[in-house]
Tab-separated table of C-alpha atoms and ligand atoms in Angstrom:
chain	number	residue	atom	x	y	z
A	1	UNK	CA	0.055	-8.998	11.046
A	2	UNK	CA	2.113	-6.363	9.345
A	3	UNK	CA	4.084	-3.850	11.325
A	4	UNK	CA	2.243	-0.545	11.695
A	5	UNK	CA	3.343	2.605	9.950
A	6	UNK	CA	3.894	5.151	12.676
A	7	UNK	CA	6.349	7.515	11.055
A	8	UNK	CA	6.368	9.529	7.834
A	9	UNK	CA	9.246	11.229	6.149
A	10	UNK	CA	8.847	14.535	4.213
A	11	UNK	CA	11.838	15.562	2.111
A	12	UNK	CA	11.700	19.351	2.072
A	13	UNK	CA	15.306	20.356	1.288
A	14	UNK	CA	14.702	21.288	-2.365
A	15	UNK	CA	15.672	24.807	-3.471
A	16	UNK	CA	12.478	25.569	-5.404
A	17	UNK	CA	14.236	27.187	-8.269
A	18	UNK	CA	11.154	26.816	-10.550
A	19	UNK	CA	9.312	29.262	-8.284
A	20	UNK	CA	11.892	31.992	-8.006
A	21	UNK	CA	11.718	34.779	-7.045
A	22	UNK	CA	8.852	33.627	-4.742
A	23	UNK	CA	11.131	31.082	-3.111
A	24	UNK	CA	14.156	33.320	-2.768
A	25	UNK	CA	13.590	33.779	0.972
A	26	UNK	CA	10.726	31.393	1.577
A	27	UNK	CA	10.651	27.618	1.188
A	28	UNK	CA	8.506	26.343	-1.657
A	29	UNK	CA	6.701	24.098	0.797
A	30	UNK	CA	5.362	27.140	2.541
A	31	UNK	CA	3.682	28.574	-0.594
A	32	UNK	CA	-0.096	28.576	0.010
A	33	UNK	CA	-2.845	26.658	-1.431
A	34	UNK	CA	-5.858	28.922	-0.544
A	35	UNK	CA	-4.781	29.639	3.122
A	36	UNK	CA	-2.777	26.551	4.021
A	37	UNK	CA	0.875	25.955	3.170
A	38	UNK	CA	1.607	23.112	0.756
A	39	UNK	CA	3.428	21.154	3.528
A	40	UNK	CA	0.255	21.233	5.690
A	41	UNK	CA	-1.746	19.351	3.098
A	42	UNK	CA	0.760	16.500	2.999
A	43	UNK	CA	1.064	16.359	6.760
A	44	UNK	CA	-2.821	16.240	7.015
A	45	UNK	CA	-2.826	13.381	4.543
A	46	UNK	CA	-0.296	11.417	6.655
A	47	UNK	CA	-2.176	12.223	9.908
A	48	UNK	CA	-5.494	11.023	8.303
A	49	UNK	CA	-3.704	7.735	7.454
A	50	UNK	CA	-2.786	7.161	11.069
A	51	UNK	CA	0.816	8.484	11.063
A	52	UNK	CA	1.924	9.677	14.524
A	53	UNK	CA	5.395	11.060	14.031
A	54	UNK	CA	6.473	13.525	11.293
A	55	UNK	CA	10.098	13.636	10.194
A	56	UNK	CA	11.147	16.534	8.028
A	57	UNK	CA	14.430	16.382	6.049
A	58	UNK	CA	15.180	20.134	5.635
A	59	UNK	CA	17.996	22.254	4.378
A	60	UNK	CA	19.350	25.807	4.773
A	61	UNK	CA	16.647	28.538	4.766
A	62	UNK	CA	13.907	26.138	5.818
A	63	UNK	CA	13.530	27.250	9.470
A	64	UNK	CA	9.953	28.561	8.991
A	65	UNK	CA	8.764	25.058	8.355
A	66	UNK	CA	9.840	24.195	11.866
A	67	UNK	CA	8.095	27.376	13.163
A	68	UNK	CA	4.927	26.470	11.324
A	69	UNK	CA	4.651	23.304	13.310
A	70	UNK	CA	5.244	25.026	16.618
A	71	UNK	CA	2.841	27.090	18.866
A	72	UNK	CA	3.076	30.809	18.337
A	73	UNK	CA	2.181	31.892	21.944
A	74	UNK	CA	1.689	35.586	21.219
A	75	UNK	CA	-0.413	34.972	18.141
A	76	UNK	CA	-2.725	32.590	20.000
A	77	UNK	CA	-3.050	35.034	22.820
A	78	UNK	CA	-4.056	37.863	20.427
A	79	UNK	CA	-6.578	35.622	18.680
A	80	UNK	CA	-8.083	34.706	21.958
A	81	UNK	CA	-8.325	38.316	23.096
A	82	UNK	CA	-9.960	39.283	19.768
A	83	UNK	CA	-12.500	36.433	20.072
A	84	UNK	CA	-11.210	34.815	16.804
A	85	UNK	CA	-11.901	31.393	18.258
A	86	UNK	CA	-12.564	29.573	14.980
A	87	UNK	CA	-9.132	30.503	13.621
A	88	UNK	CA	-7.574	29.636	16.957
A	89	UNK	CA	-9.346	26.199	16.788
A	90	UNK	CA	-7.809	25.586	13.355
A	91	UNK	CA	-4.285	26.397	14.564
A	92	UNK	CA	-4.798	24.126	17.560
A	93	UNK	CA	-6.241	21.297	15.528
A	94	UNK	CA	-3.305	21.457	13.142
A	95	UNK	CA	-0.610	21.350	15.885
A	96	UNK	CA	1.271	18.086	16.021
A	97	UNK	CA	1.511	16.472	19.458
A	98	UNK	CA	4.534	17.660	21.452
A	99	UNK	CA	7.598	15.568	20.618
A	100	UNK	CA	5.974	14.086	17.473
A	101	UNK	CA	7.964	16.076	14.982
A	102	UNK	CA	11.678	15.672	14.048
A	103	UNK	CA	13.834	17.831	11.801
A	104	UNK	CA	17.103	16.881	10.300
A	105	UNK	CA	19.170	18.467	7.512
A	106	UNK	CA	20.288	17.269	4.218
A	107	UNK	CA	23.477	19.064	4.145
A	108	UNK	CA	24.190	18.759	0.429
A	109	UNK	CA	21.626	18.501	-2.450
A	110	UNK	CA	22.549	14.943	-3.531
A	111	UNK	CA	19.079	13.835	-4.612
A	112	UNK	CA	15.904	12.290	-3.220
A	113	UNK	CA	17.558	8.990	-2.315
A	114	UNK	CA	20.148	10.831	-0.192
A	115	UNK	CA	17.447	12.938	1.465
A	116	UNK	CA	15.614	9.753	2.516
A	117	UNK	CA	18.852	8.281	3.805
A	118	UNK	CA	19.295	11.361	5.974
A	119	UNK	CA	16.117	10.156	7.896
A	120	UNK	CA	17.538	6.771	8.695
A	121	UNK	CA	18.507	7.514	12.337
A	122	UNK	CA	15.097	9.051	12.963
A	123	UNK	CA	13.095	6.286	11.357
A	124	UNK	CA	15.064	3.418	12.950
A	125	UNK	CA	14.240	-0.147	12.160
A	126	UNK	CA	10.604	0.025	11.156
A	127	UNK	CA	8.533	0.491	7.999
A	128	UNK	CA	7.668	4.131	7.221
A	129	UNK	CA	5.707	6.345	4.852
A	130	UNK	CA	7.375	8.781	2.500
A	131	UNK	CA	5.427	11.720	1.086
A	132	UNK	CA	6.862	14.114	-1.464
A	133	UNK	CA	5.316	17.518	-0.837
A	134	UNK	CA	5.411	18.499	-4.439
A	135	UNK	CA	2.488	16.160	-5.149
A	136	UNK	CA	-0.781	17.325	-3.606
A	137	UNK	CA	-3.579	14.754	-3.714
A	138	UNK	CA	-7.251	15.592	-3.437
A	139	UNK	CA	-9.742	12.863	-2.586
A	140	UNK	CA	-12.280	12.183	0.092
A	141	UNK	CA	-10.007	9.338	1.192
A	142	UNK	CA	-6.382	10.412	1.058
A	143	UNK	CA	-3.768	8.699	-1.049
A	144	UNK	CA	-1.785	7.336	1.876
A	145	UNK	CA	-5.005	5.976	3.477
A	146	UNK	CA	-5.781	4.148	0.262
A	147	UNK	CA	-2.206	2.687	0.260
A	148	UNK	CA	-2.500	1.640	3.907
A	149	UNK	CA	-5.443	-0.604	3.132
A	150	UNK	CA	-3.353	-2.451	0.587
A	151	UNK	CA	-0.483	-2.572	2.997
A	152	UNK	CA	-2.609	-4.210	5.620
A	153	UNK	CA	-3.386	-6.958	3.099
A	154	UNK	CA	-0.088	-7.439	1.419
A	155	UNK	CA	2.662	-5.936	3.594
A	156	UNK	CA	5.989	-5.300	1.836
A	157	UNK	CA	6.471	-2.107	0.009
A	158	UNK	CA	3.715	-0.011	-1.484
A	159	UNK	CA	4.051	2.752	-4.076
A	160	UNK	CA	1.309	5.150	-5.405
A	161	UNK	CA	0.814	5.150	-9.101
A	162	UNK	CA	-0.754	7.713	-11.517
A	163	UNK	CA	-1.381	7.577	-15.193
A	164	UNK	CA	0.224	10.333	-17.272
A	165	UNK	CA	0.319	11.006	-20.991
A	166	UNK	CA	3.119	9.073	-22.662
A	167	UNK	CA	4.906	12.336	-23.597
A	168	UNK	CA	5.432	13.108	-19.942
A	169	UNK	CA	6.845	9.768	-18.631
A	170	UNK	CA	10.493	10.934	-19.000
A	171	UNK	CA	9.968	13.363	-16.088
A	172	UNK	CA	9.159	10.749	-13.535
A	173	UNK	CA	9.934	7.260	-12.188
A	174	UNK	CA	7.965	4.760	-14.221
A	175	UNK	CA	6.878	1.269	-13.293
A	176	UNK	CA	6.435	-2.015	-15.251
A	177	UNK	CA	3.446	-3.804	-13.872
A	178	UNK	CA	2.543	-7.512	-13.711
A	179	UNK	CA	-0.702	-9.004	-12.416
A	180	UNK	CA	-3.563	-6.472	-12.140
A	181	UNK	CA	-5.325	-7.309	-8.857
A	182	UNK	CA	-8.558	-5.958	-7.516
A	183	UNK	CA	-6.956	-3.314	-5.298
A	184	UNK	CA	-3.427	-3.041	-6.698
A	185	UNK	CA	-0.813	-3.910	-9.260
A	186	UNK	CA	2.069	-6.235	-8.955
A	187	UNK	CA	5.298	-4.334	-9.648
A	188	UNK	CA	7.809	-6.103	-11.798
A	189	UNK	CA	10.283	-3.275	-12.468
A	190	UNK	CA	10.906	0.455	-12.166
A	191	UNK	CA	13.059	2.966	-13.943
A	192	UNK	CA	13.911	6.559	-13.003
A	193	UNK	CA	13.424	9.187	-15.813
A	194	UNK	CA	13.338	6.822	-18.773
A	195	UNK	CA	14.452	8.322	-22.110
A	196	UNK	CA	11.524	9.497	-24.210
A	197	UNK	CA	9.826	6.485	-25.951
A	198	UNK	CA	11.552	3.939	-23.538
A	199	UNK	CA	9.079	3.936	-20.603
A	200	UNK	CA	7.738	0.471	-19.729
A	201	UNK	CA	4.219	1.973	-19.144
A	202	UNK	CA	2.516	5.272	-18.574
A	203	UNK	CA	2.129	4.597	-14.808
A	204	UNK	CA	4.444	6.831	-12.812
A	205	UNK	CA	5.590	6.792	-9.186
A	206	UNK	CA	3.487	9.652	-7.897
A	207	UNK	CA	5.262	10.611	-4.724
A	208	UNK	CA	3.764	8.387	-2.045
A	209	UNK	CA	5.600	5.346	-0.683
A	210	UNK	CA	5.379	2.806	2.082
A	211	UNK	CA	8.864	1.346	2.512
A	212	UNK	CA	10.563	-1.271	4.670
A	213	UNK	CA	13.690	-0.179	6.549
A	214	UNK	CA	15.957	-2.432	4.439
A	215	UNK	CA	15.716	0.363	1.841
A	216	UNK	CA	18.442	2.229	3.857
A	217	UNK	CA	20.993	-0.444	3.208
A	218	UNK	CA	20.589	0.092	-0.503
A	219	UNK	CA	20.420	3.856	-0.248
A	220	UNK	CA	23.744	3.900	1.685
A	221	UNK	CA	25.625	2.301	-1.154
A	222	UNK	CA	23.742	3.810	-4.030
A	223	UNK	CA	25.886	5.523	-6.745
A	224	UNK	CA	24.427	8.640	-8.423
A	225	UNK	CA	21.932	7.849	-11.154
A	226	UNK	CA	19.646	9.986	-13.358
A	227	UNK	CA	20.626	13.640	-13.190
A	228	UNK	CA	23.786	12.627	-11.295
A	229	UNK	CA	21.662	12.373	-8.127
A	230	UNK	CA	21.302	9.499	-5.691
A	231	UNK	CA	17.931	8.132	-6.720
A	232	UNK	CA	15.402	6.463	-4.497
A	233	UNK	CA	14.034	4.536	-7.413
A	234	UNK	CA	17.458	2.894	-8.006
A	235	UNK	CA	17.551	1.729	-4.401
A	236	UNK	CA	13.980	0.444	-4.665
A	237	UNK	CA	14.965	-1.525	-7.826
A	238	UNK	CA	17.546	-3.371	-5.661
A	239	UNK	CA	15.258	-3.866	-2.725
A	240	UNK	CA	12.753	-5.440	-5.255
A	241	UNK	CA	15.067	-8.406	-5.584
A	242	UNK	CA	14.427	-9.306	-1.944
A	243	UNK	CA	10.959	-7.971	-1.125
A	244	UNK	CA	7.595	-7.414	-2.893
A	245	UNK	CA	6.388	-4.151	-4.203
A	246	UNK	CA	2.683	-3.428	-4.924
A	247	UNK	CA	1.356	-0.359	-6.745
A	248	UNK	CA	-1.835	1.469	-5.787
A	249	UNK	CA	-3.510	3.597	-8.449
A	250	UNK	CA	-4.772	6.550	-6.443
A	251	UNK	CA	-8.450	7.439	-6.969
A	252	UNK	CA	-8.686	11.173	-6.832
A	253	UNK	CA	-6.999	14.179	-8.275
A	254	UNK	CA	-3.207	14.839	-8.235
A	255	UNK	CA	-1.595	18.280	-8.583
A	256	UNK	CA	2.061	18.376	-9.326
A	257	UNK	CA	2.807	21.492	-7.363
A	258	UNK	CA	6.409	21.375	-8.484
A	259	UNK	CA	5.095	23.022	-11.610
A	260	UNK	CA	3.544	26.432	-11.804
A	261	UNK	CA	0.454	25.240	-13.630
A	262	UNK	CA	-0.116	22.325	-11.109
A	263	UNK	CA	0.228	24.718	-8.282
A	264	UNK	CA	-2.238	27.217	-9.771
A	265	UNK	CA	-4.734	24.477	-10.522
A	266	UNK	CA	-4.429	23.155	-6.952
A	267	UNK	CA	-5.346	26.621	-5.688
A	268	UNK	CA	-8.413	26.701	-7.899
A	269	UNK	CA	-9.515	23.148	-7.092
A	270	UNK	CA	-9.093	23.618	-3.238
A	271	UNK	CA	-10.592	27.119	-3.508
A	272	UNK	CA	-13.708	25.623	-5.065
A	273	UNK	CA	-14.108	23.419	-2.042
A	274	UNK	CA	-14.488	26.418	0.237
A	275	UNK	CA	-18.162	27.472	0.434
A	276	UNK	CA	-17.345	31.028	1.398
A	277	UNK	CA	-15.324	31.816	-1.681
A	278	UNK	CA	-16.392	29.224	-4.241
A	279	UNK	CA	-19.168	31.214	-5.994
A	280	UNK	CA	-16.961	34.229	-6.420
A	281	UNK	CA	-14.008	32.133	-7.663
A	282	UNK	CA	-16.201	30.240	-10.134
A	283	UNK	CA	-17.729	33.466	-11.571
A	284	UNK	CA	-14.411	35.072	-11.995
A	285	UNK	CA	-12.748	32.073	-13.577
A	286	UNK	CA	-15.631	31.762	-16.108
A	287	UNK	CA	-15.039	35.493	-17.011
A	288	UNK	CA	-11.331	35.068	-17.340
A	289	UNK	CA	-11.657	31.955	-19.530
A	290	UNK	CA	-14.250	33.647	-21.574
A	291	UNK	CA	-11.912	36.665	-22.232
A	292	UNK	CA	-9.066	34.239	-23.046
A	293	UNK	CA	-11.225	32.375	-25.534
A	294	UNK	CA	-12.432	35.604	-27.165
A	295	UNK	CA	-8.888	36.943	-27.509
A	296	UNK	CA	-7.641	33.693	-29.099
A	297	UNK	CA	-10.664	33.019	-31.280
A	298	UNK	CA	-11.554	29.841	-29.380
A	299	UNK	CA	-15.196	28.672	-29.759
A	300	UNK	CA	-16.843	27.365	-26.601
B	401	LIG	C1	10.816	12.209	-7.840
B	401	LIG	C2	11.082	10.716	-7.988
B	401	LIG	C3	10.211	10.118	-9.190
B	401	LIG	C4	8.796	10.501	-8.996
B	401	LIG	C5	8.621	11.971	-8.773
B	401	LIG	C6	7.178	12.299	-8.461
B	401	LIG	O1	11.332	12.848	-8.937
B	401	LIG	O2	12.430	10.465	-8.186
B	401	LIG	O3	10.453	8.686	-9.266
B	401	LIG	O4	8.052	10.025	-10.131
B	401	LIG	O5	9.395	12.424	-7.670
B	401	LIG	O6	7.028	13.707	-8.286
B	401	LIG	P1	11.730	14.495	-8.910
B	401	LIG	O7	10.375	15.147	-8.900
B	401	LIG	O8	12.433	14.658	-7.631
B	401	LIG	O9	12.465	14.748	-10.113
């Protein structure tokens, strides 16, 4: 029997400089995909996978994330009075159980590894999930749920993998795989942001992890790595000497919402799932693409 995964960590301290000026006064995790903030999609994914407690590693100017996961009494009252019961139902459905969220701050931007280390006291001595909110996954069965199935079988540490074109591998953590099993890959090695042409494969770490608590020991003594930041991948490389890592290639679509194009595409893809707006969105997109093709002499 493996230990259950009850807690998930969400590192949300990043400055969001790629989305300025939108993120000058608003956290990037609160930008909306259709009508739900980015962070809500990731929390939903964790909830669907059975996670019960949500730990946010925040930073300065991130207070509205905490507000988002709290009840807005006046708003609920107004919705009730106006008979907007469907909307009220959505707000109530999304509300985490009282006492099941925790917020701590990463006081200095010292990298993802350091952000995860900041959650140590809140996670305690148990395995946990880690979800990077930049990556939004779309699938009937969420990415973390897919990973949980493999975790039940294999235990240890599980990472989500995604194939990217070789020219993009230098932007990510990249894995070296061993045995290809029915549900997962054996992981032999990892490297954070390999130099172009030096990646061991085109399978990247795509922002979902199930980690054993021993990771904290290595994070605590981790010197800065790529980009002069304390890297989670470097600590995982060390933990790999003591414990197994398995990789799950996620079946579904991934949107890197840390990039403008990924964020826009997520909006289109999730918008197309909404029956009330999909036909209108589809018509307008066809027209926009047609105009673009005409202007640039592109044949359909
Ligand atoms: C982080 C991780 C990297 C991973 C990526 C996925 O990088 O360090 O291993 O591939 O997230 O988005 P960052 O996006 O913080 O540069």
